[in-house]
Amino acid sequence: MIPHNVDLEAELAIRQLAAAYTDAVNRQCPEDAAEVWAPDGVLLFFGREVVGAEKLLKAYRNTFSSFRLLFQMTHSGLVVVDGDSAKARWWISEINQPLDDDQHRMFFGLYQDEIVRTEVGWRFARRRLDEVRSVH
């Protein structure tokens, strides 16, 4: 997944989209986390599939309310734009502390995204989070 023709304006907007998502997660703001999605967006994580704006907002409310601390860091990413759609891959690390646990936990993951241009800008159409156990 190496971009050949780079649409810098679209790529910058998509990088801002990913940053806005991370910012919303770190502030534990479910409304802002749900805002980065296309209306029929699909989130796949930990064996769950959440589809649509209303269900995404509910999932973020439930998830965020179960953590005392949730701090996600988005690292390097690749973005490939193809007209009004794009694919992206982002490596992340996260420190979290569930409400029912005194220990901090580390998580390493990979977001694999399909992104679409909408009337309000670029939005996630599909986002899959995989846990990274080893990288080869």
Coordinates of N, CA and C in Angstrom, one line a residue:
M1 N 0.8 -1.2 0.0 CA 0.0 0.0 0.0 C 0.9 1.2 0.0
I2 N 1.5 1.5 -1.1 CA 2.4 2.7 -1.2 C 1.7 3.6 -2.2
P3 N 1.3 4.8 -1.8 CA 0.6 5.8 -2.7 C 1.5 6.2 -3.9
H4 N 0.9 6.3 -5.0 CA 1.7 6.7 -6.2 C 1.4 8.1 -6.6
N5 N 0.1 8.4 -6.8 CA -0.3 9.8 -7.0 C -0.9 10.3 -5.7
V6 N -0.3 11.4 -5.2 CA -0.7 11.8 -3.9 C -1.6 13.1 -4.0
D7 N -2.8 13.0 -3.5 CA -3.7 14.1 -3.4 C -3.5 14.7 -2.0
L8 N -2.6 15.7 -1.9 CA -2.2 16.2 -0.6 C -3.4 16.8 0.2
E9 N -4.3 17.5 -0.5 CA -5.4 18.1 0.3 C -6.3 17.0 0.9
A10 N -6.6 16.0 0.1 CA -7.4 14.9 0.7 C -6.6 14.1 1.8
E11 N -5.4 13.9 1.5 CA -4.6 13.2 2.6 C -4.5 13.9 3.9
L12 N -4.3 15.2 3.8 CA -4.3 16.1 5.0 C -5.6 16.0 5.7
A13 N -6.7 16.1 5.0 CA -8.0 16.0 5.6 C -8.2 14.7 6.3
I14 N -7.8 13.6 5.7 CA -7.9 12.3 6.3 C -7.0 12.1 7.5
R15 N -5.8 12.7 7.5 CA -5.0 12.7 8.7 C -5.6 13.5 9.8
Q16 N -6.3 14.6 9.4 CA -7.0 15.3 10.5 C -8.2 14.6 11.0
L17 N -8.8 13.8 10.2 CA -9.9 12.9 10.6 C -9.5 11.9 11.7
A18 N -8.3 11.2 11.4 CA -7.8 10.3 12.3 C -7.4 11.0 13.6
A19 N -6.8 12.2 13.5 CA -6.4 12.9 14.7 C -7.6 13.3 15.5
A20 N -8.7 13.7 14.8 CA -9.9 14.1 15.5 C -10.5 12.9 16.3
Y21 N -10.4 11.7 15.7 CA -10.9 10.5 16.4 C -10.1 10.3 17.7
T22 N -8.8 10.3 17.5 CA -7.9 10.0 18.7 C -8.1 11.1 19.8
D23 N -8.3 12.3 19.4 CA -8.6 13.4 20.3 C -9.9 13.1 21.1
A24 N -10.9 12.7 20.4 CA -12.2 12.4 21.0 C -12.1 11.2 22.0
V25 N -11.3 10.2 21.6 CA -11.1 9.0 22.5 C -10.4 9.5 23.7
N26 N -9.4 10.3 23.6 CA -8.6 10.7 24.8 C -9.4 11.6 25.7
R27 N -10.3 12.4 25.1 CA -11.2 13.2 26.0 C -12.4 12.5 26.4
Q28 N -12.5 11.2 26.0 CA -13.7 10.4 26.3 C -15.0 11.1 26.0
C29 N -15.0 11.6 24.8 CA -16.2 12.4 24.3 C -16.9 11.6 23.2
P30 N -18.0 10.9 23.6 CA -18.7 10.0 22.6 C -19.3 10.7 21.4
E31 N -19.8 11.9 21.7 CA -20.4 12.7 20.6 C -19.3 13.0 19.5
D32 N -18.2 13.4 19.9 CA -17.1 13.8 19.0 C -16.6 12.5 18.3
A33 N -16.5 11.4 19.0 CA -16.0 10.2 18.4 C -17.0 9.7 17.3
A34 N -18.3 9.9 17.6 CA -19.3 9.4 16.6 C -19.4 10.3 15.4
E35 N -18.9 11.6 15.6 CA -19.0 12.6 14.5 C -18.1 12.3 13.3
V36 N -17.1 11.5 13.5 CA -16.1 11.3 12.4 C -16.6 10.2 11.4
W37 N -17.8 9.6 11.6 CA -18.3 8.5 10.9 C -19.3 8.9 9.8
A38 N -19.3 8.2 8.7 CA -20.3 8.3 7.7 C -21.6 7.7 8.4
P39 N -22.8 8.2 8.0 CA -24.0 7.8 8.6 C -24.2 6.2 8.8
D40 N -23.7 5.5 7.8 CA -23.8 4.0 7.9 C -22.5 3.4 8.2
G41 N -21.6 4.1 8.9 CA -20.3 3.6 9.2 C -20.3 2.3 10.0
V42 N -19.2 1.5 9.8 CA -19.1 0.2 10.5 C -17.7 0.2 11.2
L43 N -17.9 -0.1 12.5 CA -16.7 -0.3 13.4 C -16.6 -1.7 13.8
L44 N -15.4 -2.3 13.6 CA -15.2 -3.7 14.0 C -14.1 -3.7 15.0
F45 N -14.4 -4.2 16.2 CA -13.3 -4.3 17.2 C -13.7 -5.4 18.2
F46 N -12.7 -6.1 18.6 CA -12.8 -7.2 19.6 C -14.0 -8.1 19.4
G47 N -14.2 -8.5 18.1 CA -15.2 -9.4 17.8 C -16.6 -8.8 17.7
R48 N -16.7 -7.5 17.8 CA -18.0 -6.8 17.7 C -18.0 -6.0 16.4
E49 N -19.3 -5.8 16.0 CA -19.5 -5.0 14.8 C -20.6 -4.0 15.2
V50 N -20.3 -2.7 15.0 CA -21.2 -1.7 15.3 C -21.5 -0.9 14.1
V51 N -22.8 -0.8 13.7 CA -23.1 -0.2 12.4 C -24.1 1.0 12.6
G52 N -23.8 2.1 12.0 CA -24.6 3.3 12.0 C -24.4 4.2 13.1
A53 N -24.7 5.5 12.8 CA -24.4 6.6 13.7 C -24.9 6.4 15.1
E54 N -26.2 6.1 15.2 CA -26.9 5.9 16.6 C -26.2 4.8 17.4
K55 N -25.9 3.7 16.8 CA -25.3 2.6 17.5 C -23.8 2.9 17.9
L56 N -23.2 3.6 17.0 CA -21.8 4.0 17.3 C -21.8 4.9 18.5
L57 N -22.7 5.9 18.6 CA -22.7 6.8 19.7 C -23.0 6.0 21.0
K58 N -23.9 5.1 21.0 CA -24.2 4.3 22.1 C -23.0 3.5 22.6
A59 N -22.3 2.9 21.6 CA -21.1 2.1 21.9 C -20.0 2.9 22.5
Y60 N -19.8 4.1 22.0 CA -18.8 5.0 22.6 C -19.2 5.4 24.0
R61 N -20.5 5.7 24.2 CA -20.9 6.1 25.6 C -20.6 4.9 26.6
N62 N -21.0 3.7 26.2 CA -20.8 2.5 27.0 C -19.3 2.3 27.3
T63 N -18.5 2.3 26.2 CA -17.1 2.1 26.3 C -16.4 3.1 27.2
F64 N -16.6 4.4 26.9 CA -15.9 5.4 27.6 C -16.2 5.4 29.1
S65 N -17.5 5.1 29.4 CA -17.9 5.2 30.8 C -17.3 4.0 31.6
S66 N -16.7 3.1 30.9 CA -16.1 1.9 31.7 C -14.6 2.1 32.0
F67 N -14.1 3.3 31.6 CA -12.6 3.5 31.8 C -12.4 4.7 32.8
R68 N -11.5 4.5 33.7 CA -11.0 5.7 34.5 C -10.0 6.5 33.6
L69 N -9.2 5.8 32.9 CA -8.2 6.4 32.0 C -8.2 5.7 30.6
L70 N -8.2 6.5 29.6 CA -8.1 6.0 28.2 C -7.3 6.9 27.4
F71 N -6.1 6.5 27.1 CA -5.2 7.4 26.4 C -4.6 6.7 25.2
Q72 N -5.1 7.1 24.0 CA -4.7 6.4 22.8 C -3.7 7.3 22.0
M73 N -2.7 6.7 21.4 CA -1.7 7.5 20.6 C -1.7 6.9 19.2
T74 N -1.9 7.7 18.3 CA -1.9 7.2 16.9 C -0.5 7.5 16.3
H75 N 0.1 6.5 15.8 CA 1.5 6.6 15.3 C 1.5 6.8 13.8
S76 N 2.5 6.2 13.1 CA 2.6 6.3 11.7 C 1.3 5.8 11.0
G77 N 1.1 6.4 9.8 CA -0.1 6.0 9.0 C 0.2 6.1 7.6
L78 N -0.5 5.2 6.8 CA -0.4 5.3 5.3 C -1.8 5.6 4.9
V79 N -1.9 6.5 3.9 CA -3.2 6.9 3.3 C -3.1 6.8 1.8
V80 N -4.0 6.2 1.2 CA -4.1 6.1 -0.3 C -5.4 6.6 -0.7
V81 N -5.5 7.7 -1.5 CA -6.7 8.3 -1.9 C -7.0 7.8 -3.3
D82 N -8.3 7.5 -3.6 CA -8.7 7.1 -4.9 C -10.0 7.8 -5.2
G83 N -9.9 9.1 -5.7 CA -11.1 9.8 -5.9 C -11.8 10.2 -4.6
D84 N -13.1 9.8 -4.5 CA -13.9 10.1 -3.3 C -13.8 9.0 -2.2
S85 N -12.9 8.1 -2.3 CA -12.7 7.1 -1.3 C -11.2 7.0 -1.0
A86 N -10.9 6.4 0.1 CA -9.5 6.2 0.5 C -9.4 5.0 1.4
K87 N -8.2 4.5 1.5 CA -7.8 3.4 2.5 C -6.7 4.0 3.3
A88 N -6.7 3.6 4.6 CA -5.6 4.0 5.5 C -5.3 3.0 6.5
R89 N -4.1 3.0 7.0 CA -3.7 2.1 8.0 C -2.9 2.9 9.1
W90 N -3.3 2.7 10.4 CA -2.7 3.5 11.4 C -2.3 2.6 12.6
W91 N -1.0 2.7 13.0 CA -0.6 1.9 14.2 C -0.9 2.7 15.4
I92 N -1.4 2.1 16.5 CA -1.7 2.8 17.7 C -1.1 2.1 18.9
S93 N -1.0 2.8 20.0 CA -0.7 2.3 21.3 C -1.7 3.0 22.2
E94 N -2.0 2.3 23.3 CA -3.0 2.8 24.2 C -2.6 2.4 25.7
I95 N -2.8 3.3 26.6 CA -2.7 3.0 28.0 C -4.2 3.2 28.5
N96 N -4.7 2.2 29.2 CA -6.0 2.4 29.8 C -6.1 1.8 31.2
Q97 N -7.1 2.2 31.9 CA -7.4 1.7 33.2 C -8.9 1.6 33.4
P98 N -9.4 0.4 33.3 CA -10.8 0.2 33.6 C -11.3 0.7 34.9
L99 N -12.5 1.0 35.1 CA -13.0 1.5 36.4 C -12.9 0.4 37.5
D100 N -13.0 -0.8 37.1 CA -13.0 -1.9 38.1 C -11.6 -2.5 38.3
D101 N -10.5 -1.8 37.9 CA -9.2 -2.3 38.0 C -8.2 -1.2 38.4
D102 N -7.3 -1.5 39.4 CA -6.3 -0.5 39.8 C -5.1 -0.5 38.9
Q103 N -5.0 -1.4 38.0 CA -3.8 -1.5 37.1 C -4.0 -0.8 35.8
H104 N -2.9 -0.2 35.3 CA -2.9 0.3 34.0 C -2.6 -0.8 33.0
R105 N -3.2 -0.8 31.8 CA -2.9 -1.8 30.8 C -2.4 -1.1 29.5
M106 N -1.5 -1.8 28.8 CA -1.0 -1.3 27.5 C -1.7 -2.2 26.4
F107 N -2.0 -1.5 25.3 CA -2.6 -2.1 24.2 C -1.9 -1.6 22.9
F108 N -1.6 -2.5 22.0 CA -1.0 -2.1 20.7 C -1.9 -2.6 19.6
G109 N -2.2 -1.7 18.7 CA -3.2 -2.1 17.7 C -2.9 -1.5 16.3
L110 N -3.8 -1.9 15.4 CA -3.7 -1.4 14.0 C -5.2 -1.1 13.6
Y111 N -5.4 0.1 13.2 CA -6.7 0.5 12.5 C -6.5 0.3 11.0
Q112 N -7.4 -0.4 10.4 CA -7.5 -0.5 8.9 C -8.8 0.2 8.5
D113 N -8.7 1.2 7.7 CA -9.8 2.1 7.4 C -10.2 2.1 6.0
E114 N -11.5 2.3 5.7 CA -12.0 2.7 4.5 C -12.7 4.0 4.7
I115 N -12.4 5.0 4.0 CA -12.9 6.4 4.2 C -13.5 6.9 3.0
V116 N -14.6 7.7 3.2 CA -15.3 8.3 2.0 C -15.5 9.8 2.2
R117 N -15.5 10.4 1.0 CA -15.8 11.9 1.0 C -17.3 12.1 1.1
T118 N -17.8 12.8 2.0 CA -19.2 13.1 2.1 C -19.4 14.6 1.9
E119 N -20.7 15.0 2.1 CA -21.0 16.4 1.9 C -20.4 17.3 3.0
V120 N -20.1 16.6 4.2 CA -19.5 17.3 5.3 C -18.0 17.1 5.4
G121 N -17.4 16.4 4.5 CA -16.0 16.1 4.5 C -15.7 14.6 4.6
W122 N -14.5 14.3 4.8 CA -14.1 12.9 4.8 C -14.6 12.2 6.1
R123 N -15.1 11.0 6.0 CA -15.6 10.3 7.2 C -15.3 8.8 7.1
F124 N -15.1 8.1 8.2 CA -14.9 6.7 8.2 C -16.1 6.0 7.7
A125 N -15.9 5.1 6.7 CA -17.0 4.2 6.3 C -16.9 2.9 7.0
R126 N -15.7 2.4 7.2 CA -15.4 1.2 7.9 C -14.0 1.3 8.6
R127 N -14.0 0.8 9.8 CA -12.8 0.9 10.6 C -12.7 -0.4 11.4
R128 N -11.6 -1.1 11.2 CA -11.3 -2.3 11.9 C -10.1 -2.1 12.8
L129 N -10.3 -2.5 14.1 CA -9.2 -2.4 15.0 C -8.7 -3.8 15.3
D130 N -7.5 -4.1 15.1 CA -6.9 -5.4 15.4 C -5.8 -5.2 16.4
E131 N -5.8 -6.2 17.4 CA -4.7 -6.2 18.4 C -3.4 -6.7 17.7
V132 N -2.3 -6.0 17.9 CA -1.1 -6.4 17.4 C -0.3 -7.2 18.4
R133 N -0.1 -8.5 18.2 CA 0.6 -9.3 19.1 C 2.0 -9.5 18.7
S134 N 2.3 -9.5 17.4 CA 3.7 -9.5 16.9 C 3.6 -9.0 15.5
V135 N 4.7 -8.3 15.1 CA 4.8 -7.7 13.8 C 6.0 -8.4 13.1
H136 N 5.8 -8.8 11.9 CA 6.9 -9.4 11.1 C 7.2 -8.6 9.9

